[in-house]
Amino acid sequence: MQFGRRKDYPKAKENRHELSKEELDELKDAQRKFRENWPEYDRARRELKIALTKQFNTIYASDVNSLHSWGQLCQILEIVPVPETLQSRREAVKDTHVNLVDLVDTRSTSQRVRVFRTELHLSIYTKATDRFFPKRSAYAGGLLLFLLRNIMYPDRSKTRHCSGR
């Protein structure tokens, strides 16, 4: 609900710094409902974070030493040719910046995963689309932890970026 739009309050006074009794009552009611529903929202948000993490682990596995898992990531991220060794696959993926929610969703949407040139570009996209992956989770495996980036405060000094995939 949005407050303060003139058309929503036909009885509102001309001075917008003064609320009519109806506006004040409506605002108090909305605040009460918000406080009452906050625990439900908070619980749903926690459950979503857990579900995203578990889904990532189901799709991509969590074993940081799995050649197959790293190869699967290389294919999804269109790293061509897929490197042959575990270390070279890790390095290739390490040089990419990808939204992890998009990475999870690609299985159901069949959309290409967008790879960003820098952590800063990824950060801008993530904030603009509000597609945040939980940074801390008890269910996060090694592979997932390896892929997490600093979205809120990206390192602007790093010049390392992936090729223009």
C-alpha atoms as a printed R data frame, in Angstrom:
    type eleno elety resid chain resno       x       y       z
1   ATOM     1    CA   MET     A     1   0.000   0.000   0.000
2   ATOM     2    CA   GLN     A     2   1.324   3.409  -0.895
3   ATOM     3    CA   PHE     A     3   0.573   6.454   1.219
4   ATOM     4    CA   GLY     A     4   0.588  10.109   0.378
5   ATOM     5    CA   ARG     A     5  -0.938  10.034  -3.093
6   ATOM     6    CA   ARG     A     6  -3.469  12.845  -3.247
7   ATOM     7    CA   LYS     A     7  -6.069  10.880  -5.225
8   ATOM     8    CA   ASP     A     8  -6.145   8.208  -2.511
9   ATOM     9    CA   TYR     A     9  -7.278  10.743   0.072
10  ATOM    10    CA   PRO     A    10 -10.062  12.935  -1.304
11  ATOM    11    CA   LYS     A    11 -10.696  14.406   2.158
12  ATOM    12    CA   ALA     A    12  -7.052  15.327   2.706
13  ATOM    13    CA   LYS     A    13  -6.209  18.846   3.721
14  ATOM    14    CA   GLU     A    14  -4.302  21.103   1.358
15  ATOM    15    CA   ASN     A    15  -1.343  21.167   3.736
16  ATOM    16    CA   ARG     A    16   0.335  17.797   3.041
17  ATOM    17    CA   HIS     A    17   2.216  18.034   6.317
18  ATOM    18    CA   GLU     A    18  -1.032  17.414   8.163
19  ATOM    19    CA   LEU     A    19  -2.731  14.036   7.920
20  ATOM    20    CA   SER     A    20  -6.490  13.784   8.048
21  ATOM    21    CA   LYS     A    21  -7.922  11.518  10.746
22  ATOM    22    CA   GLU     A    22  -8.780   8.947   8.062
23  ATOM    23    CA   GLU     A    23  -5.227   9.004   6.707
24  ATOM    24    CA   LEU     A    24  -3.756   8.695  10.171
25  ATOM    25    CA   ASP     A    25  -6.051   5.772  11.036
26  ATOM    26    CA   GLU     A    26  -5.198   4.039   7.751
27  ATOM    27    CA   LEU     A    27  -1.482   4.528   8.338
28  ATOM    28    CA   LYS     A    28  -1.707   3.133  11.881
29  ATOM    29    CA   ASP     A    29  -3.705   0.143  10.616
30  ATOM    30    CA   ALA     A    30  -1.127  -0.584   7.900
31  ATOM    31    CA   GLN     A    31   1.723  -0.365  10.406
32  ATOM    32    CA   ARG     A    32  -0.085  -2.757  12.760
33  ATOM    33    CA   LYS     A    33  -0.658  -5.270   9.931
34  ATOM    34    CA   PHE     A    34   2.967  -4.984   8.877
35  ATOM    35    CA   ARG     A    35   4.198  -5.718  12.414
36  ATOM    36    CA   GLU     A    36   1.815  -8.663  12.727
37  ATOM    37    CA   ASN     A    37   2.918 -10.195   9.420
38  ATOM    38    CA   TRP     A    38   6.653  -9.565   9.814
39  ATOM    39    CA   PRO     A    39   7.427 -12.939  11.483
40  ATOM    40    CA   GLU     A    40   5.640 -14.732   8.631
41  ATOM    41    CA   TYR     A    41   7.608 -12.772   6.019
42  ATOM    42    CA   ASP     A    42  10.867 -13.351   7.872
43  ATOM    43    CA   ARG     A    43  10.208 -17.106   8.111
44  ATOM    44    CA   ALA     A    44   9.325 -17.334   4.409
45  ATOM    45    CA   ARG     A    45  12.496 -15.446   3.503
46  ATOM    46    CA   ARG     A    46  14.659 -17.818   5.586
47  ATOM    47    CA   GLU     A    47  12.983 -20.832   3.989
48  ATOM    48    CA   LEU     A    48  13.589 -19.416   0.513
49  ATOM    49    CA   LYS     A    49  17.300 -18.981   1.273
50  ATOM    50    CA   ILE     A    50  17.555 -22.577   2.466
51  ATOM    51    CA   ALA     A    51  15.648 -23.848  -0.573
52  ATOM    52    CA   LEU     A    52  17.887 -21.908  -2.997
53  ATOM    53    CA   THR     A    53  21.018 -23.313  -1.383
54  ATOM    54    CA   LYS     A    54  19.707 -26.879  -1.365
55  ATOM    55    CA   GLN     A    55  18.587 -26.543  -4.979
56  ATOM    56    CA   PHE     A    56  22.039 -25.323  -6.000
57  ATOM    57    CA   ASN     A    57  23.617 -28.315  -4.246
58  ATOM    58    CA   THR     A    58  21.163 -30.697  -5.929
59  ATOM    59    CA   ILE     A    59  21.827 -29.303  -9.403
60  ATOM    60    CA   TYR     A    60  25.566 -28.665  -9.237
61  ATOM    61    CA   ALA     A    61  26.627 -30.817  -6.251
62  ATOM    62    CA   SER     A    62  28.683 -29.514  -3.386
63  ATOM    63    CA   ASP     A    63  31.955 -31.405  -3.760
64  ATOM    64    CA   VAL     A    64  34.634 -28.859  -4.542
65  ATOM    65    CA   ASN     A    65  36.891 -31.720  -5.724
66  ATOM    66    CA   SER     A    66  34.473 -33.141  -8.299
67  ATOM    67    CA   LEU     A    67  35.811 -32.900 -11.843
68  ATOM    68    CA   HIS     A    68  32.289 -33.579 -13.126
69  ATOM    69    CA   SER     A    69  30.716 -30.715 -11.112
70  ATOM    70    CA   TRP     A    70  33.290 -28.206 -12.319
71  ATOM    71    CA   GLY     A    71  32.847 -29.458 -15.885
72  ATOM    72    CA   GLN     A    72  29.096 -29.008 -15.619
73  ATOM    73    CA   LEU     A    73  29.611 -25.422 -14.426
74  ATOM    74    CA   CYS     A    74  32.016 -24.742 -17.286
75  ATOM    75    CA   GLN     A    75  29.396 -25.949 -19.773
76  ATOM    76    CA   ILE     A    76  26.603 -23.842 -18.252
77  ATOM    77    CA   LEU     A    77  28.896 -20.798 -18.226
78  ATOM    78    CA   GLU     A    78  29.877 -21.513 -21.848
79  ATOM    79    CA   ILE     A    79  33.565 -21.872 -21.086
80  ATOM    80    CA   VAL     A    80  34.822 -23.379 -24.330
81  ATOM    81    CA   PRO     A    81  36.692 -25.603 -24.550
82  ATOM    82    CA   VAL     A    82  36.012 -27.090 -21.117
83  ATOM    83    CA   PRO     A    83  39.415 -27.399 -19.437
84  ATOM    84    CA   GLU     A    84  40.589 -30.929 -18.746
85  ATOM    85    CA   THR     A    85  42.024 -30.699 -15.232
86  ATOM    86    CA   LEU     A    86  40.280 -29.904 -11.981
87  ATOM    87    CA   GLN     A    87  42.574 -26.954 -11.283
88  ATOM    88    CA   SER     A    88  42.105 -25.422 -14.741
89  ATOM    89    CA   ARG     A    89  38.313 -25.794 -14.462
90  ATOM    90    CA   ARG     A    90  38.377 -24.055 -11.082
91  ATOM    91    CA   GLU     A    91  40.454 -21.209 -12.484
92  ATOM    92    CA   ALA     A    92  38.148 -20.786 -15.477
93  ATOM    93    CA   VAL     A    93  35.067 -20.600 -13.246
94  ATOM    94    CA   LYS     A    94  36.866 -18.357 -10.748
95  ATOM    95    CA   ASP     A    95  37.345 -15.791 -13.504
96  ATOM    96    CA   THR     A    96  33.594 -15.540 -14.128
97  ATOM    97    CA   HIS     A    97  30.984 -13.419 -12.412
98  ATOM    98    CA   VAL     A    98  27.494 -14.868 -12.523
99  ATOM    99    CA   ASN     A    99  24.288 -14.335 -10.579
100 ATOM   100    CA   LEU     A   100  23.757 -17.520  -8.575
101 ATOM   101    CA   VAL     A   101  19.960 -17.223  -8.580
102 ATOM   102    CA   ASP     A   102  20.139 -17.144 -12.391
103 ATOM   103    CA   LEU     A   103  22.465 -20.143 -12.255
104 ATOM   104    CA   VAL     A   104  19.902 -22.111 -10.232
105 ATOM   105    CA   ASP     A   105  16.979 -20.920 -12.377
106 ATOM   106    CA   THR     A   106  18.594 -21.852 -15.693
107 ATOM   107    CA   ARG     A   107  17.524 -25.474 -15.215
108 ATOM   108    CA   SER     A   108  13.842 -24.549 -15.190
109 ATOM   109    CA   THR     A   109  13.927 -21.536 -17.530
110 ATOM   110    CA   SER     A   110  16.433 -22.828 -20.115
111 ATOM   111    CA   GLN     A   111  17.728 -19.249 -20.281
112 ATOM   112    CA   ARG     A   112  21.423 -18.669 -20.861
113 ATOM   113    CA   VAL     A   113  23.215 -17.569 -17.731
114 ATOM   114    CA   ARG     A   114  24.574 -14.072 -18.166
115 ATOM   115    CA   VAL     A   115  28.262 -13.817 -17.331
116 ATOM   116    CA   PHE     A   116  29.449 -10.380 -16.219
117 ATOM   117    CA   ARG     A   117  32.808  -8.848 -16.978
118 ATOM   118    CA   THR     A   118  33.498  -7.770 -13.393
119 ATOM   119    CA   GLU     A   119  32.232  -8.210  -9.867
120 ATOM   120    CA   LEU     A   120  31.019  -4.610 -10.021
121 ATOM   121    CA   HIS     A   121  28.862  -5.305 -13.098
122 ATOM   122    CA   LEU     A   122  27.426  -8.374 -11.365
123 ATOM   123    CA   SER     A   123  26.721  -6.294  -8.268
124 ATOM   124    CA   ILE     A   124  24.840  -3.649 -10.258
125 ATOM   125    CA   TYR     A   125  22.715  -6.309 -11.970
126 ATOM   126    CA   THR     A   126  21.983  -8.179  -8.739
127 ATOM   127    CA   LYS     A   127  20.906  -5.039  -6.904
128 ATOM   128    CA   ALA     A   128  18.782  -3.833  -9.826
129 ATOM   129    CA   THR     A   129  16.971  -7.174 -10.188
130 ATOM   130    CA   ASP     A   130  16.915  -7.991  -6.454
131 ATOM   131    CA   ARG     A   131  18.143 -11.532  -7.224
132 ATOM   132    CA   PHE     A   132  20.325 -12.092  -4.178
133 ATOM   133    CA   PHE     A   133  21.644 -15.510  -3.278
134 ATOM   134    CA   PRO     A   134  22.109 -16.128   0.452
135 ATOM   135    CA   LYS     A   135  25.705 -15.475   1.391
136 ATOM   136    CA   ARG     A   136  25.560 -17.527   4.588
137 ATOM   137    CA   SER     A   137  23.853 -20.877   4.810
138 ATOM   138    CA   ALA     A   138  24.457 -23.972   6.848
139 ATOM   139    CA   TYR     A   139  23.669 -25.957   3.702
140 ATOM   140    CA   ALA     A   140  26.269 -24.283   1.488
141 ATOM   141    CA   GLY     A   141  28.757 -26.772   0.109
142 ATOM   142    CA   GLY     A   142  32.305 -26.076  -0.984
143 ATOM   143    CA   LEU     A   143  31.431 -25.525  -4.631
144 ATOM   144    CA   LEU     A   144  28.844 -22.894  -3.782
145 ATOM   145    CA   LEU     A   145  31.146 -21.114  -1.354
146 ATOM   146    CA   PHE     A   146  33.751 -20.911  -4.120
147 ATOM   147    CA   LEU     A   147  31.291 -19.067  -6.387
148 ATOM   148    CA   LEU     A   148  30.047 -16.427  -3.954
149 ATOM   149    CA   ARG     A   149  30.978 -12.849  -4.774
150 ATOM   150    CA   ASN     A   150  30.855  -9.645  -2.773
151 ATOM   151    CA   ILE     A   151  27.651  -8.098  -4.102
152 ATOM   152    CA   MET     A   152  27.003  -5.350  -1.576
153 ATOM   153    CA   TYR     A   153  30.513  -3.897  -1.684
154 ATOM   154    CA   PRO     A   154  32.283  -5.167  -4.805
155 ATOM   155    CA   ASP     A   155  35.997  -4.628  -5.090
156 ATOM   156    CA   ARG     A   156  36.364  -1.755  -7.531
157 ATOM   157    CA   SER     A   157  40.145  -2.038  -7.633
158 ATOM   158    CA   LYS     A   158  40.199  -5.464  -9.267
159 ATOM   159    CA   THR     A   159  40.808  -5.340 -12.959
160 ATOM   160    CA   ARG     A   160  40.481  -9.088 -13.422
161 ATOM   161    CA   HIS     A   161  37.521  -9.903 -15.585
162 ATOM   162    CA   CYS     A   162  36.349 -12.738 -17.725
163 ATOM   163    CA   SER     A   163  36.347 -12.716 -21.481
164 ATOM   164    CA   GLY     A   164  33.208 -11.297 -23.049
165 ATOM   165    CA   ARG     A   165  31.009 -14.373 -22.873
